[in-house]
Structure formats: C-alpha cells, structure tokens
Short mmCIF file of C-alpha atoms in Angstrom, two decimals:
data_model
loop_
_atom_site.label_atom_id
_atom_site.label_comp_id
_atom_site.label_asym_id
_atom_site.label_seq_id
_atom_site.Cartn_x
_atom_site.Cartn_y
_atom_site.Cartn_z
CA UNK A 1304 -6.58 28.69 71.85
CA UNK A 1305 -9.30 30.71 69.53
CA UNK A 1306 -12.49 29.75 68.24
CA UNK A 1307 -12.65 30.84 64.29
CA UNK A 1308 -15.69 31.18 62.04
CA UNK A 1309 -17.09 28.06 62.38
CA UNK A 1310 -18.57 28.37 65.43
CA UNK A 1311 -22.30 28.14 66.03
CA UNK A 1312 -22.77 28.73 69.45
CA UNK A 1313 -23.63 25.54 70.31
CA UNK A 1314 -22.31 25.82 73.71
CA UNK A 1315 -20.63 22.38 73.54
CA UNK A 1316 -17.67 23.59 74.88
CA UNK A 1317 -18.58 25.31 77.50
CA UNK A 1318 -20.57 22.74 79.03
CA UNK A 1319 -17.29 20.66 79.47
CA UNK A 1320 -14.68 23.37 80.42
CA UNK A 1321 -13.25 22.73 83.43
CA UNK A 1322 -12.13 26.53 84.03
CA UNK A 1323 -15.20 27.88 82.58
CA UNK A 1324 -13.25 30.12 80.35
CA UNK A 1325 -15.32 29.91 77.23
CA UNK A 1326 -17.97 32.71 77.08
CA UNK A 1327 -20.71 32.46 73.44
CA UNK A 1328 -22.19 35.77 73.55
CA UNK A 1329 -22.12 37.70 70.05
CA UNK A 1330 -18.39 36.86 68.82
CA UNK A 1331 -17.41 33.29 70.79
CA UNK A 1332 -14.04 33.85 72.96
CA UNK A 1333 -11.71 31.96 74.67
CA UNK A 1334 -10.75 33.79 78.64
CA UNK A 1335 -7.46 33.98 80.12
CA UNK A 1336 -8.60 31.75 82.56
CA UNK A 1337 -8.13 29.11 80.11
CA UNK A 1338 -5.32 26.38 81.23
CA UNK A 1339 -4.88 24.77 77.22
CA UNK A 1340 -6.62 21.64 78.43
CA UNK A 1341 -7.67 21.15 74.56
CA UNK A 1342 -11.03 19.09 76.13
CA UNK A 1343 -13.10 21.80 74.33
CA UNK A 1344 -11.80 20.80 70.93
CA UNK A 1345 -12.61 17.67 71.71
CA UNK A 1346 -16.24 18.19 71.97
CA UNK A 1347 -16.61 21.27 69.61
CA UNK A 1348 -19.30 19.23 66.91
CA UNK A 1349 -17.74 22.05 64.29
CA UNK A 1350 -13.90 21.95 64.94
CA UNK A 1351 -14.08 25.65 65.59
CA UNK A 1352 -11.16 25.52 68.37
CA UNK A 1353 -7.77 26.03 67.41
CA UNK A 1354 -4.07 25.93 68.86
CA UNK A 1355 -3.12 29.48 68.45
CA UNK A 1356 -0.24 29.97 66.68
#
C-alpha cells in the first residue's frame, strides 16, 4: 500500500486502521505494521491509497 500526492492529511484513514499503521506527519506513510486490510482506501475522501505494485 502507498499513499501518493493526493493526500491531504485528513486523517481519515487513520481513524479507521485497525493496526494503526498509518502515520500523517509531513510526507503521509503507510508502516510495516500494515496487514493490506484495504479499509483505509475505503474511507480515504481523496483516493490517495494505492495497491503497490
């Protein structure tokens, strides 16, 4: 998963990750604690979360 350009820091994501593994400080990241759930791009208002390739 990566979150591109289009982010805002809205912090939609990370209210709904269930691993916490989204931290919006600066550049927006994506943690290795991250388990490819995909329920952040579900709630990202921007579309700003990607599959990686």
């Amino acid at each position: 998963m990566r979150i591109d350009k289009r982010c805002v820091g809205c912090g939609q994501c990370i209210a709904f990750c269930p691993k916490n593994a989204i931290i919006v400080k600066g550049n927006a990241r994506i943690t290795d604690d991250c388990i490819q759930c995909k329920i952040c791009m579900a709630y990202c208002p921007m579309k700003a979360i990607e599959e990686s390739a």
